Structures are given as structure tokens and as C-alpha cells.
Coordinates of C-alpha atoms in Angstrom, one line a residue:
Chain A
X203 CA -123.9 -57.8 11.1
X204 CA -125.3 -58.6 7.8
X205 CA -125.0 -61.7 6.0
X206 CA -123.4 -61.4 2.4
X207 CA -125.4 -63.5 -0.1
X208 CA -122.9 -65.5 -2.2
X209 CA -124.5 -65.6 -5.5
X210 CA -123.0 -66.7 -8.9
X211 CA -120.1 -66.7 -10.7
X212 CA -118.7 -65.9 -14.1
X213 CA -117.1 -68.2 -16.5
X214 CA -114.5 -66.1 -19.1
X215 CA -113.1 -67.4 -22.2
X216 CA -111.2 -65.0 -23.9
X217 CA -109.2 -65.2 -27.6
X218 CA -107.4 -63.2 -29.7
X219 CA -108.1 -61.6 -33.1
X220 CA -107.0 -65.0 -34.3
X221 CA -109.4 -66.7 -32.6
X222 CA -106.5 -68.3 -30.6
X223 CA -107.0 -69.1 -26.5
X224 CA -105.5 -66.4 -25.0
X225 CA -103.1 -66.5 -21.7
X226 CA -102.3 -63.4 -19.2
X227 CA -105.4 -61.3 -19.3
X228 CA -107.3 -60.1 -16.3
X229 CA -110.9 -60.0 -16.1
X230 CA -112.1 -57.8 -13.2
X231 CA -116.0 -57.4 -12.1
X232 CA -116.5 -54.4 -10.5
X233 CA -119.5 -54.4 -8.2
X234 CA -122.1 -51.1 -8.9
X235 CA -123.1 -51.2 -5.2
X236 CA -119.4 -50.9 -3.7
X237 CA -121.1 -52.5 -0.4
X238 CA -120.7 -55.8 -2.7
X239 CA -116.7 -55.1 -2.0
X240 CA -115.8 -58.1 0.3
X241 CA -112.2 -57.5 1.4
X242 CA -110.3 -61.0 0.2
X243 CA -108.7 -63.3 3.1
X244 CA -105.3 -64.5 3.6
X245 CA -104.2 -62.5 0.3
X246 CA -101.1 -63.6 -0.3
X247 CA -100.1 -62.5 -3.9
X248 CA -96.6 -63.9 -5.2
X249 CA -94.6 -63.1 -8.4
X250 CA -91.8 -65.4 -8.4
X251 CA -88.7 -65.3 -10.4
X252 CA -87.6 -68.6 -12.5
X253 CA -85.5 -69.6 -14.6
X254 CA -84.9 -65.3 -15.4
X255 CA -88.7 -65.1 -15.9
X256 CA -91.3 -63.1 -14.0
X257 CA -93.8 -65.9 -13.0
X258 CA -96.5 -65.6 -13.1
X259 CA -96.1 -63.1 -16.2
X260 CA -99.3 -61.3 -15.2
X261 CA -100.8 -61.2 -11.5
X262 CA -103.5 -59.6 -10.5
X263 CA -104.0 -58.5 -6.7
X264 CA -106.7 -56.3 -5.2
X265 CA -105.7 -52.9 -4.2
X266 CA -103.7 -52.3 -0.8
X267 CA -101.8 -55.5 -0.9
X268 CA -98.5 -56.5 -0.2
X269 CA -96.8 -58.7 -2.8
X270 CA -93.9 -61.0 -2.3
X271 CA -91.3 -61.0 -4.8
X272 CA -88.8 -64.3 -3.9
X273 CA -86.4 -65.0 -6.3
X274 CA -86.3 -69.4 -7.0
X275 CA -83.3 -68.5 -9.1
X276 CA -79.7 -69.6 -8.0
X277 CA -78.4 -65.9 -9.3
X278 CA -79.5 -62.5 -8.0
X279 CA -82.2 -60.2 -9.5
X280 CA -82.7 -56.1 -9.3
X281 CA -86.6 -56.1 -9.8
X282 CA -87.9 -52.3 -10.6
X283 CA -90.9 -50.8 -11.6
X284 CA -91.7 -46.5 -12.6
X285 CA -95.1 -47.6 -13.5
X286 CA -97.4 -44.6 -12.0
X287 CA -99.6 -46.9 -9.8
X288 CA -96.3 -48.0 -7.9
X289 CA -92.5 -46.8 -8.2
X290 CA -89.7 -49.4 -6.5
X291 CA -86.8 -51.0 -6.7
X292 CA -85.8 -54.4 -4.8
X293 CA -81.9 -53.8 -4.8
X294 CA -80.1 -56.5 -5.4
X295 CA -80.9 -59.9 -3.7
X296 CA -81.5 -63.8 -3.9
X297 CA -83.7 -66.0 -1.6
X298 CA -86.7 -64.8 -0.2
X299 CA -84.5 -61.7 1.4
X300 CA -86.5 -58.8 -0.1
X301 CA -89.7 -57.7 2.2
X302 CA -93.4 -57.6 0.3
X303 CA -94.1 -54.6 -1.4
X304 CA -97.6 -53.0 -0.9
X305 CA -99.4 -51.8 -3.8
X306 CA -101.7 -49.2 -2.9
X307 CA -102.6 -47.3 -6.1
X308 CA -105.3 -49.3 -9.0
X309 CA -103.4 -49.6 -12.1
X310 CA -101.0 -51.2 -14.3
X311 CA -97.7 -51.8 -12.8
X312 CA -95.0 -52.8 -15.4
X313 CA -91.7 -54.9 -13.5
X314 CA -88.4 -55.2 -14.9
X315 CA -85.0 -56.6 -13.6
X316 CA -82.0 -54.1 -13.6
X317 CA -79.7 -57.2 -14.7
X318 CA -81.4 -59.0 -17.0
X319 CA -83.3 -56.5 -18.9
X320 CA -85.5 -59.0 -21.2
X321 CA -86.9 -60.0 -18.0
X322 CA -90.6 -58.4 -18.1
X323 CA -94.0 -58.9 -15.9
X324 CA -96.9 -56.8 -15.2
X325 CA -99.3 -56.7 -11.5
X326 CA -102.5 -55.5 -12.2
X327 CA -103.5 -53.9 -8.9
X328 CA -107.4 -53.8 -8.9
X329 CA -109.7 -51.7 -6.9
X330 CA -112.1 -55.0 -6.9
X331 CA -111.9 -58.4 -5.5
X332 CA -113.6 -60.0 -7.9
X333 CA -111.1 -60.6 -10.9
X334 CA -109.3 -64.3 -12.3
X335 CA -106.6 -64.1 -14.9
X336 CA -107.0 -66.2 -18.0
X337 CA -104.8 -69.8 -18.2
X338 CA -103.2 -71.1 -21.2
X339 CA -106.7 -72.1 -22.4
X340 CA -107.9 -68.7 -22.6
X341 CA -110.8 -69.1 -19.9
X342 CA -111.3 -68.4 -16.1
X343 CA -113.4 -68.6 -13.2
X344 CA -114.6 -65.6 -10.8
X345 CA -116.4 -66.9 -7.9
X346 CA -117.9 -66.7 -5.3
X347 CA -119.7 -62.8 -6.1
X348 CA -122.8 -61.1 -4.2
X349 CA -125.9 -60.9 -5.9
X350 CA -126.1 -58.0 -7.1
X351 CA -125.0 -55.7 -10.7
X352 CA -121.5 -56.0 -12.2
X353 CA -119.0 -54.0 -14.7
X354 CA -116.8 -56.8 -15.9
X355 CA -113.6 -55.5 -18.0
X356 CA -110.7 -57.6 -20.2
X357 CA -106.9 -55.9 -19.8
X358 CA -104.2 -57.8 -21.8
X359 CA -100.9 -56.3 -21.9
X360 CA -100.9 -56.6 -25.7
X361 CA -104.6 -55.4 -26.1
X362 CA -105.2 -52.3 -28.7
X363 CA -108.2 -51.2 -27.9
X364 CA -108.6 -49.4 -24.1
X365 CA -109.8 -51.6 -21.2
X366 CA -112.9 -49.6 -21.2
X367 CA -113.7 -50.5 -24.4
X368 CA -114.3 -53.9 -23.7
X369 CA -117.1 -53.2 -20.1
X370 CA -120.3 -55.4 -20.3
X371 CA -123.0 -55.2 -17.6
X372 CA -123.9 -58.1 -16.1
X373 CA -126.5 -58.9 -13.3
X374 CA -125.2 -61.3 -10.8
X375 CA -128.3 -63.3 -9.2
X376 CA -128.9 -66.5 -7.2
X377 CA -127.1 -69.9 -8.5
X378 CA -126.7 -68.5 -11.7
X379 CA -123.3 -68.9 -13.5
X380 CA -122.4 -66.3 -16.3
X381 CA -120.4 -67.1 -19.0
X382 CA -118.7 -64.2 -21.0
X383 CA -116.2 -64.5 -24.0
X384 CA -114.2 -61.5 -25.5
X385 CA -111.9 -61.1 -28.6
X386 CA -109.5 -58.9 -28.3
X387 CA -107.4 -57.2 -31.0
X388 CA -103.7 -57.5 -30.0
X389 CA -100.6 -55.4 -31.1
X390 CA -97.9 -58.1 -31.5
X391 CA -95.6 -59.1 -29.3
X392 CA -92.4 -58.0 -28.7
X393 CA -90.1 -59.2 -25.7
X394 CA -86.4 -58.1 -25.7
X395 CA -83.9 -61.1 -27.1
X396 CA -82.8 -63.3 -24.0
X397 CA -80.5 -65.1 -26.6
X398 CA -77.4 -62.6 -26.4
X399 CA -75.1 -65.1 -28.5
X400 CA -73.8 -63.9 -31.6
X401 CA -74.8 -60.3 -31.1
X402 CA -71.1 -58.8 -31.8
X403 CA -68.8 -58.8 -34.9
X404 CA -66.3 -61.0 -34.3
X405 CA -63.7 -58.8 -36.1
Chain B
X1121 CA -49.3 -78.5 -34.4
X1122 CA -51.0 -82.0 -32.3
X1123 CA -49.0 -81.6 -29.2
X1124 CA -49.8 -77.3 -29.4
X1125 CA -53.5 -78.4 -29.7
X1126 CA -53.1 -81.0 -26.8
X1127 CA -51.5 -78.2 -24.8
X1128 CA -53.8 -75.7 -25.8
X1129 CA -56.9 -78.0 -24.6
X1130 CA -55.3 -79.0 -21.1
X1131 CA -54.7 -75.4 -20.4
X1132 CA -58.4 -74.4 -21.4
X1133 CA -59.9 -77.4 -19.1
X1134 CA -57.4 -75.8 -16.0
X1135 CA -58.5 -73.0 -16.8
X1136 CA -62.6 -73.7 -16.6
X1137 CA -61.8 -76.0 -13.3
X1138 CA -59.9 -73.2 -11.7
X1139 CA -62.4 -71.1 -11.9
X1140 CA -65.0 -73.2 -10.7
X1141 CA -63.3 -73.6 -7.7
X1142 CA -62.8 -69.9 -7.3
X1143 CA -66.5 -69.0 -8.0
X1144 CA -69.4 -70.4 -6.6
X1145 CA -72.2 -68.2 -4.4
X1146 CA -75.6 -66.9 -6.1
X1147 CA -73.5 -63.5 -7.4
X1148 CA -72.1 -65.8 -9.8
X1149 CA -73.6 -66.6 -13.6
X1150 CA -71.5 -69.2 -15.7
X1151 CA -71.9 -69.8 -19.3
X1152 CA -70.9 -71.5 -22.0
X1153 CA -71.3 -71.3 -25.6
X1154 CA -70.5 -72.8 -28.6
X1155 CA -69.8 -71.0 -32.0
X1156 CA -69.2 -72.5 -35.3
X1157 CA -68.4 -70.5 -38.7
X1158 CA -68.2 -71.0 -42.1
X1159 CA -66.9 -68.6 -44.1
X1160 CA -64.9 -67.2 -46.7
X1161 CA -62.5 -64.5 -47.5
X1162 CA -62.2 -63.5 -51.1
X1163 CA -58.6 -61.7 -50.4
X1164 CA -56.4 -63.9 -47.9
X1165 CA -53.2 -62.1 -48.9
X1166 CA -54.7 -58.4 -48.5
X1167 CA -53.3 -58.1 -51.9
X1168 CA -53.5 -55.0 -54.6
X1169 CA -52.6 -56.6 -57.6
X1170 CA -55.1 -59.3 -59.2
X1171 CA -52.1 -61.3 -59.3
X1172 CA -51.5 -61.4 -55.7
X1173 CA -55.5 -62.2 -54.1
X1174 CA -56.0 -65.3 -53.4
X1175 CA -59.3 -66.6 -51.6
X1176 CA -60.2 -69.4 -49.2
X1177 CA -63.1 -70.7 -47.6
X1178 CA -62.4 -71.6 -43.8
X1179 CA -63.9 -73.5 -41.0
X1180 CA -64.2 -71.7 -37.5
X1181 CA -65.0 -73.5 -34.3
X1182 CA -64.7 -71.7 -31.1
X1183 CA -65.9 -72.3 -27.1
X1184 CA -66.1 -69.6 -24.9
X1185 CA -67.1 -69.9 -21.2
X1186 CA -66.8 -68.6 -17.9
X1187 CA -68.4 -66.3 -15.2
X1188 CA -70.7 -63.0 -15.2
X1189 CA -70.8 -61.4 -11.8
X1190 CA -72.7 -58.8 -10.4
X1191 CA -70.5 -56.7 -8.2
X1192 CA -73.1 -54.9 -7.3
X1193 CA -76.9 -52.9 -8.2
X1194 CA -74.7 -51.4 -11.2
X1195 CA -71.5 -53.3 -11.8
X1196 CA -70.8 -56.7 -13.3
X1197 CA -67.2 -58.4 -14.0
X1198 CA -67.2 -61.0 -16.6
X1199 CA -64.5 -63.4 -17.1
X1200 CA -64.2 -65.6 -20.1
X1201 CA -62.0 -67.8 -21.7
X1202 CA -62.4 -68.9 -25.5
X1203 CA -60.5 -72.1 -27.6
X1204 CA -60.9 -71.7 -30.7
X1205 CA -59.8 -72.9 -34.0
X1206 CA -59.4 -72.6 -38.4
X1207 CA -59.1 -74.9 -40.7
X1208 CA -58.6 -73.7 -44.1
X1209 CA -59.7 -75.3 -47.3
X1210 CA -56.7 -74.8 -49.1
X1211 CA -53.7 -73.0 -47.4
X1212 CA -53.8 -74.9 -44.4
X1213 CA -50.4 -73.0 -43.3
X1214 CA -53.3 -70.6 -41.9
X1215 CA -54.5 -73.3 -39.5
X1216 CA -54.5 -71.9 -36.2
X1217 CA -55.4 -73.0 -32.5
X1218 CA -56.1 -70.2 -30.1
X1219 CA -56.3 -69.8 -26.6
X1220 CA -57.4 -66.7 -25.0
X1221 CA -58.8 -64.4 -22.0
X1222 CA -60.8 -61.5 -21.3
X1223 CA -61.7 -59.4 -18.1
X1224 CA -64.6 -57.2 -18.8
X1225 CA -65.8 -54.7 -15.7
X1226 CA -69.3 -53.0 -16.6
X1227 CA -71.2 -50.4 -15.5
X1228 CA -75.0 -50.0 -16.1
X1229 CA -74.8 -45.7 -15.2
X1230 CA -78.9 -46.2 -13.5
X1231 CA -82.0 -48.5 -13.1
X1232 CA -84.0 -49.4 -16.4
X1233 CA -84.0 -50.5 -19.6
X1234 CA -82.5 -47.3 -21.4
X1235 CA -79.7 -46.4 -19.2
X1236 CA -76.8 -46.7 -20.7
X1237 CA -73.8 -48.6 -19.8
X1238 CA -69.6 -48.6 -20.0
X1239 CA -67.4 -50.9 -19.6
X1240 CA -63.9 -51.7 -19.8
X1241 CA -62.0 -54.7 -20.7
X1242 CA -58.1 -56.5 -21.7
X1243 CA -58.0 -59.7 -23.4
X1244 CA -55.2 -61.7 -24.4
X1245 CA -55.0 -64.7 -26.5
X1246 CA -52.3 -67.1 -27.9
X1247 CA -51.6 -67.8 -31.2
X1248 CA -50.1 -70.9 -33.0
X1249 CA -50.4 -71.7 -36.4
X1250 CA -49.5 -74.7 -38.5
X1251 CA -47.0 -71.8 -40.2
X1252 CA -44.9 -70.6 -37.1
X1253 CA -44.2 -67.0 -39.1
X1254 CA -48.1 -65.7 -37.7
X1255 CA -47.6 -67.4 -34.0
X1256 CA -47.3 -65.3 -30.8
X1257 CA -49.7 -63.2 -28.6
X1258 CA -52.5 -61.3 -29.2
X1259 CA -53.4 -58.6 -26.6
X1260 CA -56.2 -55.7 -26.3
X1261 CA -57.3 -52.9 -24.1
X1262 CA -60.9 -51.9 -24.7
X1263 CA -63.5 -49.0 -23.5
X1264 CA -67.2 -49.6 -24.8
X1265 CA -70.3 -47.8 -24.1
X1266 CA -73.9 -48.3 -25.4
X1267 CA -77.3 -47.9 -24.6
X1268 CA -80.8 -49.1 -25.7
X1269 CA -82.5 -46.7 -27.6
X1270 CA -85.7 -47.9 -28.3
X1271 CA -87.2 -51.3 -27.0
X1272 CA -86.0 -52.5 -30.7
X1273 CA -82.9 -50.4 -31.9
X1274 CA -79.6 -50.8 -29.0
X1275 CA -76.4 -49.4 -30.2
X1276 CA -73.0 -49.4 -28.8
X1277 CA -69.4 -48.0 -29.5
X1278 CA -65.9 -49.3 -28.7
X1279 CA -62.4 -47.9 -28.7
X1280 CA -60.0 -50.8 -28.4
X1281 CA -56.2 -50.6 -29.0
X1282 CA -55.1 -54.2 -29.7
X1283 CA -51.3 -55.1 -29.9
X1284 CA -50.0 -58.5 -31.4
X1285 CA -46.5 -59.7 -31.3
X1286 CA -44.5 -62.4 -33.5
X1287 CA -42.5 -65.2 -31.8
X1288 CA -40.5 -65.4 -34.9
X1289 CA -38.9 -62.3 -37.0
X1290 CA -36.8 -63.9 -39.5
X1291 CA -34.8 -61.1 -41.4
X1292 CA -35.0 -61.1 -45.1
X1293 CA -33.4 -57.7 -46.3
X1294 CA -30.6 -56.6 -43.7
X1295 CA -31.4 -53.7 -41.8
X1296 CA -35.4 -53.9 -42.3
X1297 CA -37.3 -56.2 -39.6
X1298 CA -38.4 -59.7 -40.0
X1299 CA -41.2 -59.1 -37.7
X1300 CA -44.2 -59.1 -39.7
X1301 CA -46.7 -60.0 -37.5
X1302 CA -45.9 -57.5 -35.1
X1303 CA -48.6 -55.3 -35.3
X1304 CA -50.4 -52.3 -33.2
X1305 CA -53.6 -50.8 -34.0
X1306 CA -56.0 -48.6 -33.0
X1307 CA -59.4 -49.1 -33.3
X1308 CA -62.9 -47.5 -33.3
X1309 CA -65.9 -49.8 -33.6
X1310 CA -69.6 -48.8 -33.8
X1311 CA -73.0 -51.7 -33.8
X1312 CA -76.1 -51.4 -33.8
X1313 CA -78.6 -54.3 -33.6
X1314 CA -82.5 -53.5 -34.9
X1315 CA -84.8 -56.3 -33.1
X1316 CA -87.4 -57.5 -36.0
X1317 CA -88.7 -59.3 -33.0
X1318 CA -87.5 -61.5 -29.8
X1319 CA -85.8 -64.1 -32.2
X1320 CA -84.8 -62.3 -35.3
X1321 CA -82.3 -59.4 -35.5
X1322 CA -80.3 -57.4 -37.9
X1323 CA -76.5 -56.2 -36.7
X1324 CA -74.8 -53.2 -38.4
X1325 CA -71.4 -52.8 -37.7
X1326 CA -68.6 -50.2 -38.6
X1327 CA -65.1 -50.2 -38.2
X1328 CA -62.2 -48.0 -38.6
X1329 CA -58.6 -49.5 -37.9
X1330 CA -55.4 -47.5 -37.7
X1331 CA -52.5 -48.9 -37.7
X1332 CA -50.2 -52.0 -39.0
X1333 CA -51.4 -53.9 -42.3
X1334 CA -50.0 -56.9 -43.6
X1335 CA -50.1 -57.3 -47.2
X1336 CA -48.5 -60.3 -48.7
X1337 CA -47.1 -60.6 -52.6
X1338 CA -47.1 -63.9 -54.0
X1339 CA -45.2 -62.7 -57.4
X1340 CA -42.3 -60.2 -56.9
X1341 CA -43.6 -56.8 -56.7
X1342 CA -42.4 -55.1 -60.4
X1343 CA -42.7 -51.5 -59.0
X1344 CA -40.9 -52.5 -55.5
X1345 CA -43.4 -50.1 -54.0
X1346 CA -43.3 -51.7 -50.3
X1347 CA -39.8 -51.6 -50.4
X1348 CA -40.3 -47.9 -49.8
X1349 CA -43.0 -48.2 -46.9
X1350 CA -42.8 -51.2 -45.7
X1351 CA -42.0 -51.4 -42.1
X1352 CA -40.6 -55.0 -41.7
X1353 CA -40.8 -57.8 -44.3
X1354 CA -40.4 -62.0 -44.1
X1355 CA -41.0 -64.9 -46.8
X1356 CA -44.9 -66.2 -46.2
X1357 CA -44.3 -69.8 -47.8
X1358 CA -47.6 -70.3 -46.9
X1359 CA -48.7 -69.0 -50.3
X1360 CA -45.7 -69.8 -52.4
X1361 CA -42.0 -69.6 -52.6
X1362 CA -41.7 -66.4 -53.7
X1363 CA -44.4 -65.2 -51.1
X1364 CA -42.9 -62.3 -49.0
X1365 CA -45.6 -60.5 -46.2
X1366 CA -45.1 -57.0 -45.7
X1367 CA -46.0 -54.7 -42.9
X1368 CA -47.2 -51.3 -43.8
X1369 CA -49.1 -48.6 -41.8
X1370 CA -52.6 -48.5 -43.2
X1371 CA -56.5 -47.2 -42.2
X1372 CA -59.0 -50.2 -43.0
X1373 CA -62.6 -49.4 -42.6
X1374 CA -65.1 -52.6 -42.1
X1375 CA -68.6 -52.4 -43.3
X1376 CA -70.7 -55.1 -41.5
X1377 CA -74.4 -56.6 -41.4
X1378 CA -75.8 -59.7 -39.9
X1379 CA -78.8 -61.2 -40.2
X1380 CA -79.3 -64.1 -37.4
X1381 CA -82.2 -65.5 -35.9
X1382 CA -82.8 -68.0 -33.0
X1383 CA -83.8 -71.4 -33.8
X1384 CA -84.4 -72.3 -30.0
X1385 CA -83.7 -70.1 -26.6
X1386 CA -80.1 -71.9 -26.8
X1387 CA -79.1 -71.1 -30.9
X1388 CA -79.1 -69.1 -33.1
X1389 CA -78.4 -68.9 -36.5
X1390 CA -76.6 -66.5 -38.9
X1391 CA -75.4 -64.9 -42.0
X1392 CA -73.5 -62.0 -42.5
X1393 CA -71.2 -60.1 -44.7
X1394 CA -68.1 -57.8 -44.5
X1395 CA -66.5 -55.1 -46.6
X1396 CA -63.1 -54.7 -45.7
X1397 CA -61.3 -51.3 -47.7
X1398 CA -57.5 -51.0 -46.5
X1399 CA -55.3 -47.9 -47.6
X1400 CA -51.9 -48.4 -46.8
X1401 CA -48.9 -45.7 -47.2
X1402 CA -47.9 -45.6 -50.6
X1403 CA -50.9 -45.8 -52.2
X1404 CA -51.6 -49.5 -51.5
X1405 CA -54.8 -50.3 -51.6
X1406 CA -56.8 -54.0 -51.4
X1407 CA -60.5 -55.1 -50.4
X1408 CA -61.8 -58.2 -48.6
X1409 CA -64.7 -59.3 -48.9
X1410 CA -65.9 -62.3 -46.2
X1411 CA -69.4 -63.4 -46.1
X1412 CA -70.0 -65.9 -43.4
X1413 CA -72.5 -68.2 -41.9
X1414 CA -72.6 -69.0 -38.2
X1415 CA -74.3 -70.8 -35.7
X1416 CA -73.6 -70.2 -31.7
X1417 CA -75.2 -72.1 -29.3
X1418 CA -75.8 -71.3 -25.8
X1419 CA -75.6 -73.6 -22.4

């Protein structure tokens, strides 16, 4: 059995077209030899529910795993999805009651909750390990990658221009951290009102 | 008017322990908000003749509260109570105290954002005023239905028939009925609210009410034209001595538009403005106009 060389790391740092620290985007690095592809253990990927918020708002997992939704709230949620990568619907429940859904196709997976409709998250399921989503300070840490040649990309939710538009190239070799920063050009955000007061006339 | 208010408030507090008591699991959402007005109403009298309008400004306070639960994947029942109260700056026979209660049953008709829903609902709500001619009972039977069009624009439509009767009916003319304020009407509404973004929206509303109209004349009318369609009459000494309110069958159409924003995830903060344009048999016609500033906040 061959012994896997654990090389380097990359440090992200990612802003807007403000020049702001941005939150929620996923930087993946996609190894060009696929025999770089170390399957991830004791993948446990979670998106809670709080306080009627998807939390995290973004999570990425890698490809073929199976994400728990519990719901921390003392009310019950209807969490959905009709994104292409994976179609479901968690009927109706509270607790932890609702069994992990496996997400088996790469892609963006958009989630929404039947009852509460400005509740909004996204899973980015990744056909690579190797990927770290951005904190409030905009940066991230992807360790613990083979020596070896990388595609590393930048997906926001917001983001204008196409994930592919933001690849770089990047050679991975011993003891070597990279650091990489992107700015991305983002449409504004928009999240549905939460506030429903006042929204009728009173006549 | 102190003791009505004192009942009033003991029955609301029953009424929020009661049904704390009878709901309690995960299914069930309380809320509570808090709404506050301040507005005015260039035409209190729904009068014709420049003689007649009077305006007033008018302080509104109001809580509402209660429970939103989901039946099911697609149905919710809502319960809510609401206290609420005007002061008026200057007619203060208006002052009122009321005390109501709706049931609402929903149905979301799928899964997702753009499915539109139903619903149906009855409210009823007491009414006392400093003036006992306007006290009694205010009740309504509603159907709405809406739907999200875009991830900005969500409109809905309701039909509502609302029914209000008088506790007192004090004859003025023999033969014709002192009950004023006992009034049926028929209603169609239609809103739509245009999201600028998550905290600031813009609310378009249209009404059209058909039914009974109450038009009051402070000065003796000099054509007695109500005396020919009115349907019941009684002295309003509220706005004079010679005041008499007169019920008539009329179509009002509202023309609304809010602009309100959120100041925090609990408030939010608005303006808005209504045209009111009432024609009543016999060629009676009168305007309000009532632009008002509000603030709700949410628990």
C-alpha cells in the first residue's frame, strides 16, 4: 500500500468588490492526478436549523455524503430542496427525527423551509476533498493536501462571474503553504423579509 | 369608559393565559406584537358638504398575540387576539377600546417558495366607545388567497363580508331605524408588497366595499337628501347638537401605499396613505383622505 505524502496547504482570503472580508464562499482544490483524492474520515457534515436560520448558511461536503439536518429549534421545519444536484423534502419534524440525506451528485444544492419561506441555505457538494469555506474574516485554511498539481476555484452564492472564471493552478509541494486571495464581484443580496409585521392594510 | 378598559384588559390577559395553557408542544409558534399609529383623517364625518368634514388626528395603540400552528406539511391555524385602542385629538366621543379574535386556517396548495396559498378566517371584536351610539360587535368572514410571484413582488386577494351591530338604536324620526351603526358589507381587497430588499418594502393596496355607509351632518341638511335614502338615522353629539349620522347603502373604493422599512429584525417602521372615494345612493358622495405613520414591533 502506498504511502500518501501530506504536503502543503493553502491559506484563502477572499473579499468582495468592496474590498470587504467576505463570509460563505467555498474554495475547492481539485487535484489534476485524481489518485491525490483521499476519501475524508468520519465525515460528518451537519446543517443545523436555529433560531429559523440554516446554519451554517453555506456547507460544503464532498460528494457521496450523507448530511444531517437536526432542527435546535423548539418549532418544526419542512426543509426542501429542487436543486438538480439533489431533489428532497424532510416532511415535517422537530428534534433530530429526520434521517441524513446522502448527496450524491457535485453541484449547488439550494435548501428552503416549506414554513418559513425566508429561511434559505445552500450545500455545496464537491467532487474533491480538499475545500474550506471562508469565516467572517474572509480567509480559510485547506490542509493537509498531497503533493502534487491543483485547480483551486471560489463559489459564492452571490458571485456574478461563473466559478470557472475564478480557477488558478497551483503546485502543491513539500512544507510549502500557499496563500491565494480572490475578489469577487457580487450581485447584491436579497433574502426574503423575516419581519412579516405590518405587511397588511389595516382597513 | 375606565371600568370598560379594566374589563377589556382582564379579558385579554384570560384570554393569552388560556391559551397558554391549551398550547404548548413544538407544533406551536406564539407571537406577540406591538403596533402603534399616528394618523389622521381629513373627513371624520364622511361628509359631502364642506360644511359637514371635519378632520382629526388620532393616536392608535394596538397588541395582538397568540398561536401559529402547523397542522400539518401544508396547513397552519393561527389564533390571535388584539387590544387595541384611539384616542382622538379633538372629538374624543371617538375614543374607543377594542377587544377582538380571529381564527385563520391556511393552506400552502405545495412545497416551495411560489406556491400559492388560501386560507380562511372569522374574527370578531368588541367595540366600546366613550360615545355609546358606535358600541357593539364587530364580526367578519374572510377567504384570501395569494402567492409569491417573484422572490421580490407577493400579491394576495381577499373576499371578506364583515357585519357590525349597534347596542344602541335610538329612534329619531318614527318609523325609520335608530340603528346607525348597524352595518353589513361586502368586501373585496387586493395587496401587493414589492421587496426593495429584506428590510425595505412598498405595499399597494385596493379596496372595493359594498355595502352600509355612515355619513354624518353636522348642520341640517338644506336639500333633506338622506331623508330619501337613508336607511336608519340617530343624533351623533359627538360632533355637535345638531349632528345626526345617517346610514346609506354606498360602494367606497380605498387606494392604499405603504412605505415601511425595518429598523431591527423585531420593528419596523412606516408611512402610508389612503384615498378613500364613497358613492352612496342619492348621489352622495365624500372622500377621506388618512395618511398615517406606524411603527409595529415584534416579540
Amino acid at each position: 500500500m502506498a504511502s500518501q505524502v501530506y504536503a502543503g496547504e493553502i491559506r484563502i482570503s477572499i473579499k468582495d468588490g468592496q474590498g470587504q472580508m467576505l463570509e460563505d464562499a467555498v474554495v475547492t482544490a481539485t487535484p489534476l492526478d485524481s489518485k491525490n483524492i483521499i476519501k475524508p474520515k468520519n465525515n460528518k457534515p451537519v446543517v443545523d436549523q436555529v433560531s429559523k436560520e440554516f446554519l451554517p448558511h453555506v456547507v460544503p461536503v464532498y460528494i457521496n455524503s450523507l448530511v444531517s439536518f437536526p432542527n435546535s429549534d423548539n418549532i418544526r421545519h419542512h426543509v426542501y430542496s429542487f436543486s438538480p444536484a439533489k431533489k428532497f423534502e424532510l416532511p415535517l419534524y422537530s428534534g433530530t427525527s429526520a434521517a441524513p440525506v446522502l448527496f450524491d451528485k457535485p453541484g449547488i444544492v439550494t435548501l428552503g423551509c416549506n414554513i418559513h419561506d425566508w429561511m434559505l441555505g445552500y450545500i455545496y457538494v464537491s467532487e474533491t476533498p480538499y475545500f474550506v469555506r471562508s469565516e467572517k474574516d474572509g480567509k480559510g485554511l485547506i490542509r493537509s493536501l498531497p503533493e502534487g498539481e491543483y485547480v483551486v476555484k471560489v463559489w459564492h452564492p452571490q458571485m456574478i462571474d461563473t466559478e470557472d472564471s475564478t480557477a488558478r493552478r497551483i503546485a502543491i509541494s513539500d512544507a510549502v503553504a500557499a496563500n491565494l486571495e480572490w475578489q469577487l464581484s457580487l450581485k447584491p443580496a436579497f433574502k426574503l423579509p423575516r419581519n412579516a409585521v405590518g405587511k397588511g392594510f389595516g382597513y | 369608559m375606565l371600568s370598560k378598559c379594566t374589563r377589556l384588559i382582564t379579558l385579554s390577559f384570560a384570554y393569552v393565559y388560556l391559551s397558554t395553557c391549551m398550547i404548548g408542544d413544538a407544533s406551536a409558534e406564539g407571537f406577540l406584537n406591538l403596533d402603534a399609529k399616528l394618523k389622521y383623517d381629513n373627513n371624520l364625518t364622511n361628509a359631502e358638504h364642506s360644511s359637514d368634514i371635519v378632520g382629526d388626528s388620532l393616536v392608535v395603540a394596538a397588541v395582538n398575540g397568540g398561536y401559529y400552528i402547523q397542522l400539518n406539511d401544508f396547513d397552519s391555524l393561527r389564533i390571535q387576539g388584539e387590544l387595541s385602542g384611539e384616542a382622538y385629538n379633538t372629538f374624543h366621543g371617538l375614543d374607543n377600546v377594542s377587544l377582538g379574535a380571529n381564527l385563520s386556517l391556511k393552506r400552502k396548495w405545495g412545497l416551495g417558495l411560489y406556491k400559492p396559498w388560501s386560507a380562511l378566517s372569522v374574527s370578531a371584536a368588541r367595540l366600546d366607545y366613550s360615545n355609546s351610539l358606535r358600541d357593539g360587535w364587530l364580526y367578519q368572514a374572510q377567504i384570501s388567497a395569494g402567492k409569491r410571484i417573484t422572490e421580490r413582488w407577493d400579491i394576495w386577494a381577499d373576499i371578506a363580508l364583515q357585519k357590525r351591530t349597534a347596542d344602541n338604536a335610538p329612534e329619531v324620526d318614527p318609523g325609520v331605524s335608530g340603528a346607525v351603526f348597524d352595518l353589513i358589507n361586502r368586501i373585496f381587497k387586493l395587496d401587493a408588497v414589492y421587496a426593495f430588499n429584506d428590510k425595505t418594502f412598498l405595499t399597494l393596496g385596493y379596496q372595493l366595499r359594498y355595502g352600509d355607509v355612515v355619513s354624518t351632518t353636522i348642520h341640517e341638511s338644506p336639500t333633506h337628501v338622506f331623508d330619501l335614502v337613508t336607511t336608519a338615522v340617530a343624533l351623533d353629539p359627538i360632533f355637535g347638537p345638531e349632528a345626526e349620522a345617517y346610514r346609506i347603502t354606498g360602494t367606497t373604493q380605498i387606494f392604499g401605499a405603504r412605505i415601511s422599512t425595518a429598523l431591527s429584525t423585531n420593528s419596523v417602521l412606516g408611512f402610508e396613505y389612503q384615498r378613500h372615494i364613497t358613492h352612496g345612493n342619492g348621489n352622495i358622495n365624500y372622500y377621506n383622505s388618512t395618511p398615517t405613520l406606524t411603527f409595529s414591533y415584534g416579540f
